[in-house]
Amino acid sequence: MPATACEVKVLAHEALAEHIRLMTTSWPRRDKAPRAGQFFMLRCWPIDAAPLLSRPISLHSYDPLTGTVQFLYEIKGPGTRMLAALRPGDSLSLTGPSGNGFPVEHIRGRVALVGGGIGTAPLYELAKALAARGVKADLYCGFRDEPYGMERFLPLCGRVFVATDSGRAGFHGLVTELLRPEEYDMTLCCGPEPMMRATAALCREKGTACLVSLEKKMACGVGACLGCTCHTTGGGRSVCKDGPVFNAEEVFCE
């Protein structure tokens, strides 16, 4: 389904932690309902102004009843700083939904969700979608210091595990040290590449299926420019069009 560009309104915008924002906007296209794991290209500055590229941000939550979407994002550079300056009532452009998303309809059995930092953002809509199908996944989240957004997962997930690099909350160490892949039929992962590679390696060792959601710098967001190409066992593939969700064995094959 082709991505759609819409001018939308900011409905709410709040800080969850330092440099972390949760933005709620309208999404009037109910015929273009986004799925867990998909993303939008966000822009609130003129097309001929810097920065040149829109910002790809994953879907955090979609509510079809209210026609709203949420984005949980980290302020990293000029584009996200402009987004962070938006207030309720301000306008921005959303183009999407883009990407393949997680194959929720084919996921069953014992499931683990593994997220690292802002990589936890797409896992909330995924947990919602799985819970709606009767699958209460276990959640494993790792943060550098202060966890954020975990309370929303509690009614949707079975067990929730938190690890922090600083030891400020939960387990002091890497979240992958908590994961026991042999307890699950499938692991779904999003976060820093070293964490996803470690998760994929653990799953490979125990024979557990693993899907990962990749992050790459994107220009067009529709697979035309090939700027976000990643290497796979089947050759080069676009993260924005063929992904961002891939079988871990396809992208972390070495």
PDB file of C-alpha atoms in Angstrom:
ATOM      1  CA  MET A   1       0.000   0.000   0.000  1.00  0.00           C
ATOM      2  CA  PRO A   2       1.612   3.331  -1.073  1.00  0.00           C
ATOM      3  CA  ALA A   3       2.528   5.831   1.636  1.00  0.00           C
ATOM      4  CA  THR A   4       0.249   8.840   2.046  1.00  0.00           C
ATOM      5  CA  ALA A   5       1.278  12.408   2.902  1.00  0.00           C
ATOM      6  CA  CYS A   6      -1.005  14.253   5.320  1.00  0.00           C
ATOM      7  CA  GLU A   7      -0.875  17.587   7.097  1.00  0.00           C
ATOM      8  CA  VAL A   8      -1.837  16.823  10.693  1.00  0.00           C
ATOM      9  CA  LYS A   9      -2.118  18.581  14.048  1.00  0.00           C
ATOM     10  CA  VAL A  10      -0.140  17.991  17.210  1.00  0.00           C
ATOM     11  CA  LEU A  11      -2.592  17.018  19.962  1.00  0.00           C
ATOM     12  CA  ALA A  12      -0.173  16.408  22.842  1.00  0.00           C
ATOM     13  CA  HIS A  13       3.584  16.531  23.373  1.00  0.00           C
ATOM     14  CA  GLU A  14       5.311  15.520  26.588  1.00  0.00           C
ATOM     15  CA  ALA A  15       8.775  14.775  27.931  1.00  0.00           C
ATOM     16  CA  LEU A  16       9.213  11.257  29.337  1.00  0.00           C
ATOM     17  CA  ALA A  17      12.903  11.593  30.149  1.00  0.00           C
ATOM     18  CA  GLU A  18      15.844  13.766  29.192  1.00  0.00           C
ATOM     19  CA  HIS A  19      15.882  14.084  25.380  1.00  0.00           C
ATOM     20  CA  ILE A  20      12.895  11.687  25.092  1.00  0.00           C
ATOM     21  CA  ARG A  21       9.536  12.959  23.818  1.00  0.00           C
ATOM     22  CA  LEU A  22       6.110  11.408  23.247  1.00  0.00           C
ATOM     23  CA  MET A  23       4.092  13.202  20.572  1.00  0.00           C
ATOM     24  CA  THR A  24       0.434  12.504  19.745  1.00  0.00           C
ATOM     25  CA  THR A  25      -0.957  13.695  16.413  1.00  0.00           C
ATOM     26  CA  SER A  26      -4.101  13.238  14.421  1.00  0.00           C
ATOM     27  CA  TRP A  27      -4.168  10.632  11.624  1.00  0.00           C
ATOM     28  CA  PRO A  28      -7.356  11.051   9.572  1.00  0.00           C
ATOM     29  CA  ARG A  29      -6.685   8.244   7.078  1.00  0.00           C
ATOM     30  CA  ARG A  30      -8.390   5.270   8.685  1.00  0.00           C
ATOM     31  CA  ASP A  31      -8.076   3.510   5.329  1.00  0.00           C
ATOM     32  CA  LYS A  32      -4.297   3.728   5.837  1.00  0.00           C
ATOM     33  CA  ALA A  33      -4.167   2.189   9.303  1.00  0.00           C
ATOM     34  CA  PRO A  34      -0.534   1.721  10.393  1.00  0.00           C
ATOM     35  CA  ARG A  35       0.735  -1.620  11.701  1.00  0.00           C
ATOM     36  CA  ALA A  36       3.216  -2.420  14.445  1.00  0.00           C
ATOM     37  CA  GLY A  37       6.754  -2.006  13.148  1.00  0.00           C
ATOM     38  CA  GLN A  38       5.902   0.486  10.408  1.00  0.00           C
ATOM     39  CA  PHE A  39       7.170   4.075  10.385  1.00  0.00           C
ATOM     40  CA  PHE A  40       6.324   7.568   9.137  1.00  0.00           C
ATOM     41  CA  MET A  41       8.449  10.346   7.658  1.00  0.00           C
ATOM     42  CA  LEU A  42       7.912  13.466   9.811  1.00  0.00           C
ATOM     43  CA  ARG A  43       8.569  17.060   8.769  1.00  0.00           C
ATOM     44  CA  CYS A  44       7.611  20.422  10.301  1.00  0.00           C
ATOM     45  CA  TRP A  45       9.862  22.721   8.250  1.00  0.00           C
ATOM     46  CA  PRO A  46       9.568  23.965   4.635  1.00  0.00           C
ATOM     47  CA  ILE A  47      10.474  21.551   1.871  1.00  0.00           C
ATOM     48  CA  ASP A  48      13.235  23.886   0.665  1.00  0.00           C
ATOM     49  CA  ALA A  49      14.690  24.483   4.133  1.00  0.00           C
ATOM     50  CA  ALA A  50      17.351  22.647   6.090  1.00  0.00           C
ATOM     51  CA  PRO A  51      17.579  19.922   7.116  1.00  0.00           C
ATOM     52  CA  LEU A  52      17.002  18.540   3.650  1.00  0.00           C
ATOM     53  CA  LEU A  53      15.539  15.197   4.721  1.00  0.00           C
ATOM     54  CA  SER A  54      12.387  14.393   6.683  1.00  0.00           C
ATOM     55  CA  ARG A  55      12.829  12.291   9.802  1.00  0.00           C
ATOM     56  CA  PRO A  56      11.811   8.588   9.824  1.00  0.00           C
ATOM     57  CA  ILE A  57      10.211   7.723  13.175  1.00  0.00           C
ATOM     58  CA  SER A  58       8.593   4.425  14.084  1.00  0.00           C
ATOM     59  CA  LEU A  59       4.974   4.123  15.086  1.00  0.00           C
ATOM     60  CA  HIS A  60       4.658   3.935  18.859  1.00  0.00           C
ATOM     61  CA  SER A  61       0.866   3.594  19.029  1.00  0.00           C
ATOM     62  CA  TYR A  62      -2.212   3.887  16.822  1.00  0.00           C
ATOM     63  CA  ASP A  63      -5.768   4.382  18.068  1.00  0.00           C
ATOM     64  CA  PRO A  64      -8.353   3.772  15.324  1.00  0.00           C
ATOM     65  CA  LEU A  65     -11.193   5.006  17.546  1.00  0.00           C
ATOM     66  CA  THR A  66      -9.732   8.482  18.004  1.00  0.00           C
ATOM     67  CA  GLY A  67      -7.816   8.581  14.718  1.00  0.00           C
ATOM     68  CA  THR A  68      -4.515   9.355  16.446  1.00  0.00           C
ATOM     69  CA  VAL A  69      -0.941   8.138  16.248  1.00  0.00           C
ATOM     70  CA  GLN A  70       1.897   8.477  18.739  1.00  0.00           C
ATOM     71  CA  PHE A  71       5.636   8.794  18.216  1.00  0.00           C
ATOM     72  CA  LEU A  72       8.197   8.142  20.934  1.00  0.00           C
ATOM     73  CA  TYR A  73      11.498   9.639  19.817  1.00  0.00           C
ATOM     74  CA  GLU A  74      14.891  10.865  20.971  1.00  0.00           C
ATOM     75  CA  ILE A  75      16.149  14.384  20.325  1.00  0.00           C
ATOM     76  CA  LYS A  76      19.399  13.829  18.434  1.00  0.00           C
ATOM     77  CA  GLY A  77      19.926  16.567  15.842  1.00  0.00           C
ATOM     78  CA  PRO A  78      18.382  19.602  14.133  1.00  0.00           C
ATOM     79  CA  GLY A  79      15.388  17.729  12.708  1.00  0.00           C
ATOM     80  CA  THR A  80      14.268  16.165  15.979  1.00  0.00           C
ATOM     81  CA  ARG A  81      14.987  19.465  17.802  1.00  0.00           C
ATOM     82  CA  MET A  82      12.492  21.149  15.461  1.00  0.00           C
ATOM     83  CA  LEU A  83       9.969  18.394  16.117  1.00  0.00           C
ATOM     84  CA  ALA A  84      10.511  18.756  19.867  1.00  0.00           C
ATOM     85  CA  ALA A  85       9.624  22.459  19.629  1.00  0.00           C
ATOM     86  CA  LEU A  86       6.115  21.668  18.358  1.00  0.00           C
ATOM     87  CA  ARG A  87       3.206  22.466  20.659  1.00  0.00           C
ATOM     88  CA  PRO A  88      -0.434  21.270  20.647  1.00  0.00           C
ATOM     89  CA  GLY A  89      -2.203  22.912  17.740  1.00  0.00           C
ATOM     90  CA  ASP A  90       0.920  23.133  15.567  1.00  0.00           C
ATOM     91  CA  SER A  91       0.993  21.410  12.187  1.00  0.00           C
ATOM     92  CA  LEU A  92       3.401  18.931  10.672  1.00  0.00           C
ATOM     93  CA  SER A  93       3.533  16.592   7.700  1.00  0.00           C
ATOM     94  CA  LEU A  94       3.296  12.814   8.101  1.00  0.00           C
ATOM     95  CA  THR A  95       4.115  10.548   5.169  1.00  0.00           C
ATOM     96  CA  GLY A  96       3.321   6.876   5.648  1.00  0.00           C
ATOM     97  CA  PRO A  97       2.747   4.371   6.936  1.00  0.00           C
ATOM     98  CA  SER A  98       5.842   2.829   5.368  1.00  0.00           C
ATOM     99  CA  GLY A  99       7.710  -0.455   5.682  1.00  0.00           C
ATOM    100  CA  ASN A 100       6.576  -4.018   6.223  1.00  0.00           C
ATOM    101  CA  GLY A 101       6.004  -4.103   9.986  1.00  0.00           C
ATOM    102  CA  PHE A 102       5.910  -7.188  12.180  1.00  0.00           C
ATOM    103  CA  PRO A 103       3.860 -10.167  10.880  1.00  0.00           C
ATOM    104  CA  VAL A 104       1.565 -10.154  13.925  1.00  0.00           C
ATOM    105  CA  GLU A 105      -0.961 -12.485  12.326  1.00  0.00           C
ATOM    106  CA  HIS A 106       1.689 -15.230  12.098  1.00  0.00           C
ATOM    107  CA  ILE A 107       3.143 -14.823  15.600  1.00  0.00           C
ATOM    108  CA  ARG A 108       1.955 -17.275  18.233  1.00  0.00           C
ATOM    109  CA  GLY A 109       3.207 -19.339  21.126  1.00  0.00           C
ATOM    110  CA  ARG A 110       5.776 -18.085  23.628  1.00  0.00           C
ATOM    111  CA  VAL A 111       7.087 -14.688  22.561  1.00  0.00           C
ATOM    112  CA  ALA A 112       9.817 -12.375  23.889  1.00  0.00           C
ATOM    113  CA  LEU A 113      10.065  -8.688  22.967  1.00  0.00           C
ATOM    114  CA  VAL A 114      13.567  -7.265  23.359  1.00  0.00           C
ATOM    115  CA  GLY A 115      14.203  -3.528  23.166  1.00  0.00           C
ATOM    116  CA  GLY A 116      17.115  -1.229  23.786  1.00  0.00           C
ATOM    117  CA  GLY A 117      16.710   2.480  24.555  1.00  0.00           C
ATOM    118  CA  ILE A 118      14.555   4.276  22.003  1.00  0.00           C
ATOM    119  CA  GLY A 119      14.298   0.910  20.234  1.00  0.00           C
ATOM    120  CA  THR A 120      11.523   0.142  22.713  1.00  0.00           C
ATOM    121  CA  ALA A 121       9.294   2.628  20.826  1.00  0.00           C
ATOM    122  CA  PRO A 122       7.786   0.258  18.205  1.00  0.00           C
ATOM    123  CA  LEU A 123       7.382  -2.526  20.755  1.00  0.00           C
ATOM    124  CA  TYR A 124       4.384  -0.874  22.418  1.00  0.00           C
ATOM    125  CA  GLU A 125       2.126  -1.113  19.359  1.00  0.00           C
ATOM    126  CA  LEU A 126       3.489  -4.620  18.832  1.00  0.00           C
ATOM    127  CA  ALA A 127       2.594  -5.629  22.401  1.00  0.00           C
ATOM    128  CA  LYS A 128      -0.899  -4.176  21.880  1.00  0.00           C
ATOM    129  CA  ALA A 129      -1.421  -6.065  18.638  1.00  0.00           C
ATOM    130  CA  LEU A 130      -0.179  -9.347  20.105  1.00  0.00           C
ATOM    131  CA  ALA A 131      -2.311  -8.973  23.248  1.00  0.00           C
ATOM    132  CA  ALA A 132      -5.368  -8.385  21.049  1.00  0.00           C
ATOM    133  CA  ARG A 133      -4.673 -11.807  19.500  1.00  0.00           C
ATOM    134  CA  GLY A 134      -4.281 -13.478  22.892  1.00  0.00           C
ATOM    135  CA  VAL A 135      -0.466 -13.462  22.991  1.00  0.00           C
ATOM    136  CA  LYS A 136       0.986 -11.916  26.168  1.00  0.00           C
ATOM    137  CA  ALA A 137       4.654 -11.574  25.356  1.00  0.00           C
ATOM    138  CA  ASP A 138       7.423 -11.186  27.902  1.00  0.00           C
ATOM    139  CA  LEU A 139       9.246  -7.857  27.617  1.00  0.00           C
ATOM    140  CA  TYR A 140      12.993  -7.280  28.034  1.00  0.00           C
ATOM    141  CA  CYS A 141      14.164  -3.650  27.911  1.00  0.00           C
ATOM    142  CA  GLY A 142      17.611  -2.169  28.333  1.00  0.00           C
ATOM    143  CA  PHE A 143      18.446   1.483  29.016  1.00  0.00           C
ATOM    144  CA  ARG A 144      21.614   3.459  29.667  1.00  0.00           C
ATOM    145  CA  ASP A 145      20.253   5.011  32.860  1.00  0.00           C
ATOM    146  CA  GLU A 146      16.630   6.023  33.459  1.00  0.00           C
ATOM    147  CA  PRO A 147      13.908   3.698  32.075  1.00  0.00           C
ATOM    148  CA  TYR A 148      10.927   5.361  30.431  1.00  0.00           C
ATOM    149  CA  GLY A 149       7.501   4.297  29.181  1.00  0.00           C
ATOM    150  CA  MET A 150       7.505   0.904  30.885  1.00  0.00           C
ATOM    151  CA  GLU A 151       4.254   1.328  32.800  1.00  0.00           C
ATOM    152  CA  ARG A 152       2.207   1.232  29.587  1.00  0.00           C
ATOM    153  CA  PHE A 153       3.427  -2.297  28.852  1.00  0.00           C
ATOM    154  CA  LEU A 154       2.349  -3.810  32.165  1.00  0.00           C
ATOM    155  CA  PRO A 155      -1.270  -4.715  31.245  1.00  0.00           C
ATOM    156  CA  LEU A 156      -0.191  -6.032  27.835  1.00  0.00           C
ATOM    157  CA  CYS A 157       2.756  -8.266  28.701  1.00  0.00           C
ATOM    158  CA  GLY A 158       3.388 -11.308  30.846  1.00  0.00           C
ATOM    159  CA  ARG A 159       6.683 -10.559  32.576  1.00  0.00           C
ATOM    160  CA  VAL A 160       8.638  -7.303  32.262  1.00  0.00           C
ATOM    161  CA  PHE A 161      12.418  -7.245  32.736  1.00  0.00           C
ATOM    162  CA  VAL A 162      14.479  -4.030  32.849  1.00  0.00           C
ATOM    163  CA  ALA A 163      18.250  -3.663  32.715  1.00  0.00           C
ATOM    164  CA  THR A 164      20.301  -0.475  32.956  1.00  0.00           C
ATOM    165  CA  ASP A 165      23.960   0.186  32.219  1.00  0.00           C
ATOM    166  CA  SER A 166      24.184   2.436  35.285  1.00  0.00           C
ATOM    167  CA  GLY A 167      22.368   0.106  37.686  1.00  0.00           C
ATOM    168  CA  ARG A 168      19.854   2.869  38.423  1.00  0.00           C
ATOM    169  CA  ALA A 169      16.909   0.519  37.910  1.00  0.00           C
ATOM    170  CA  GLY A 170      16.414  -3.194  37.421  1.00  0.00           C
ATOM    171  CA  PHE A 171      19.315  -5.464  36.546  1.00  0.00           C
ATOM    172  CA  HIS A 172      22.752  -3.816  36.430  1.00  0.00           C
ATOM    173  CA  GLY A 173      24.091  -4.943  33.092  1.00  0.00           C
ATOM    174  CA  LEU A 174      23.019  -5.795  29.550  1.00  0.00           C
ATOM    175  CA  VAL A 175      19.446  -6.807  28.842  1.00  0.00           C
ATOM    176  CA  THR A 176      20.732  -9.740  26.772  1.00  0.00           C
ATOM    177  CA  GLU A 177      22.127 -11.218  29.994  1.00  0.00           C
ATOM    178  CA  LEU A 178      18.540 -11.675  31.190  1.00  0.00           C
ATOM    179  CA  LEU A 179      17.179 -13.279  28.027  1.00  0.00           C
ATOM    180  CA  ARG A 180      16.749 -17.061  27.865  1.00  0.00           C
ATOM    181  CA  PRO A 181      15.792 -17.713  24.214  1.00  0.00           C
ATOM    182  CA  GLU A 182      15.181 -21.411  24.845  1.00  0.00           C
ATOM    183  CA  GLU A 183      12.059 -20.402  26.798  1.00  0.00           C
ATOM    184  CA  TYR A 184      10.463 -18.889  23.668  1.00  0.00           C
ATOM    185  CA  ASP A 185       9.222 -19.833  20.223  1.00  0.00           C
ATOM    186  CA  MET A 186      10.071 -16.406  18.810  1.00  0.00           C
ATOM    187  CA  THR A 187      11.983 -13.279  19.800  1.00  0.00           C
ATOM    188  CA  LEU A 188      11.188  -9.848  18.311  1.00  0.00           C
ATOM    189  CA  CYS A 189      13.892  -7.252  18.728  1.00  0.00           C
ATOM    190  CA  CYS A 190      14.561  -3.542  18.149  1.00  0.00           C
ATOM    191  CA  GLY A 191      17.408  -1.383  19.417  1.00  0.00           C
ATOM    192  CA  PRO A 192      21.114  -0.693  18.942  1.00  0.00           C
ATOM    193  CA  GLU A 193      22.741  -3.004  16.400  1.00  0.00           C
ATOM    194  CA  PRO A 194      25.188  -4.603  18.900  1.00  0.00           C
ATOM    195  CA  MET A 195      22.244  -5.539  21.131  1.00  0.00           C
ATOM    196  CA  MET A 196      20.284  -6.979  18.206  1.00  0.00           C
ATOM    197  CA  ARG A 197      23.318  -8.940  17.007  1.00  0.00           C
ATOM    198  CA  ALA A 198      23.808 -10.341  20.510  1.00  0.00           C
ATOM    199  CA  THR A 199      20.129 -11.270  20.719  1.00  0.00           C
ATOM    200  CA  ALA A 200      20.258 -12.911  17.297  1.00  0.00           C
ATOM    201  CA  ALA A 201      23.334 -14.916  18.295  1.00  0.00           C
ATOM    202  CA  LEU A 202      21.658 -16.171  21.474  1.00  0.00           C
ATOM    203  CA  CYS A 203      18.560 -17.168  19.508  1.00  0.00           C
ATOM    204  CA  ARG A 204      20.631 -18.921  16.848  1.00  0.00           C
ATOM    205  CA  GLU A 205      22.420 -20.929  19.517  1.00  0.00           C
ATOM    206  CA  LYS A 206      19.134 -22.073  21.071  1.00  0.00           C
ATOM    207  CA  GLY A 207      17.213 -22.554  17.821  1.00  0.00           C
ATOM    208  CA  THR A 208      14.709 -19.770  18.531  1.00  0.00           C
ATOM    209  CA  ALA A 209      13.259 -17.750  15.648  1.00  0.00           C
ATOM    210  CA  CYS A 210      14.269 -14.084  15.769  1.00  0.00           C
ATOM    211  CA  LEU A 211      13.004 -11.018  13.920  1.00  0.00           C
ATOM    212  CA  VAL A 212      14.824  -7.680  14.128  1.00  0.00           C
ATOM    213  CA  SER A 213      13.740  -4.157  13.218  1.00  0.00           C
ATOM    214  CA  LEU A 214      16.635  -2.262  11.648  1.00  0.00           C
ATOM    215  CA  GLU A 215      17.375   1.455  11.730  1.00  0.00           C
ATOM    216  CA  LYS A 216      19.160   3.222   8.871  1.00  0.00           C
ATOM    217  CA  LYS A 217      19.461   6.804   7.709  1.00  0.00           C
ATOM    218  CA  MET A 218      16.714   7.307   5.119  1.00  0.00           C
ATOM    219  CA  ALA A 219      16.139   9.838   2.362  1.00  0.00           C
ATOM    220  CA  CYS A 220      13.005   8.960   0.367  1.00  0.00           C
ATOM    221  CA  GLY A 221      11.375   6.434   2.694  1.00  0.00           C
ATOM    222  CA  VAL A 222       9.875   4.465  -0.218  1.00  0.00           C
ATOM    223  CA  GLY A 223      12.834   2.472  -1.582  1.00  0.00           C
ATOM    224  CA  ALA A 224      13.552   4.663  -4.602  1.00  0.00           C
ATOM    225  CA  CYS A 225      16.909   6.177  -3.636  1.00  0.00           C
ATOM    226  CA  LEU A 226      18.558   3.039  -2.182  1.00  0.00           C
ATOM    227  CA  GLY A 227      20.120   5.199   0.523  1.00  0.00           C
ATOM    228  CA  CYS A 228      19.140   2.782   3.294  1.00  0.00           C
ATOM    229  CA  THR A 229      20.288  -0.425   1.611  1.00  0.00           C
ATOM    230  CA  CYS A 230      21.453  -3.181   3.947  1.00  0.00           C
ATOM    231  CA  HIS A 231      23.344  -6.362   3.126  1.00  0.00           C
ATOM    232  CA  THR A 232      21.386  -9.602   3.434  1.00  0.00           C
ATOM    233  CA  THR A 233      21.893 -13.224   2.485  1.00  0.00           C
ATOM    234  CA  GLY A 234      19.789 -12.468  -0.616  1.00  0.00           C
ATOM    235  CA  GLY A 235      21.755  -9.355  -1.624  1.00  0.00           C
ATOM    236  CA  GLY A 236      21.117  -5.673  -0.980  1.00  0.00           C
ATOM    237  CA  ARG A 237      17.663  -4.715   0.297  1.00  0.00           C
ATOM    238  CA  SER A 238      16.086  -1.393   1.259  1.00  0.00           C
ATOM    239  CA  VAL A 239      15.334  -1.033   4.963  1.00  0.00           C
ATOM    240  CA  CYS A 240      12.502   1.424   4.235  1.00  0.00           C
ATOM    241  CA  LYS A 241      10.706  -0.738   1.657  1.00  0.00           C
ATOM    242  CA  ASP A 242      11.743  -4.367   2.262  1.00  0.00           C
ATOM    243  CA  GLY A 243      12.049  -3.797   6.031  1.00  0.00           C
ATOM    244  CA  PRO A 244      12.519  -2.476   8.548  1.00  0.00           C
ATOM    245  CA  VAL A 245      11.654  -5.922   9.963  1.00  0.00           C
ATOM    246  CA  PHE A 246      13.872  -8.798   8.804  1.00  0.00           C
ATOM    247  CA  ASN A 247      14.626 -12.329   9.867  1.00  0.00           C
ATOM    248  CA  ALA A 248      17.788 -12.028  11.955  1.00  0.00           C
ATOM    249  CA  GLU A 249      19.400 -14.876  10.008  1.00  0.00           C
ATOM    250  CA  GLU A 250      18.970 -12.831   6.849  1.00  0.00           C
ATOM    251  CA  VAL A 251      20.786  -9.694   8.071  1.00  0.00           C
ATOM    252  CA  PHE A 252      23.065 -10.944  10.855  1.00  0.00           C
ATOM    253  CA  CYS A 253      24.362 -13.969   9.014  1.00  0.00           C
ATOM    254  CA  GLU A 254      28.078 -13.838   9.835  1.00  0.00           C
TER     255      GLU A 254
END
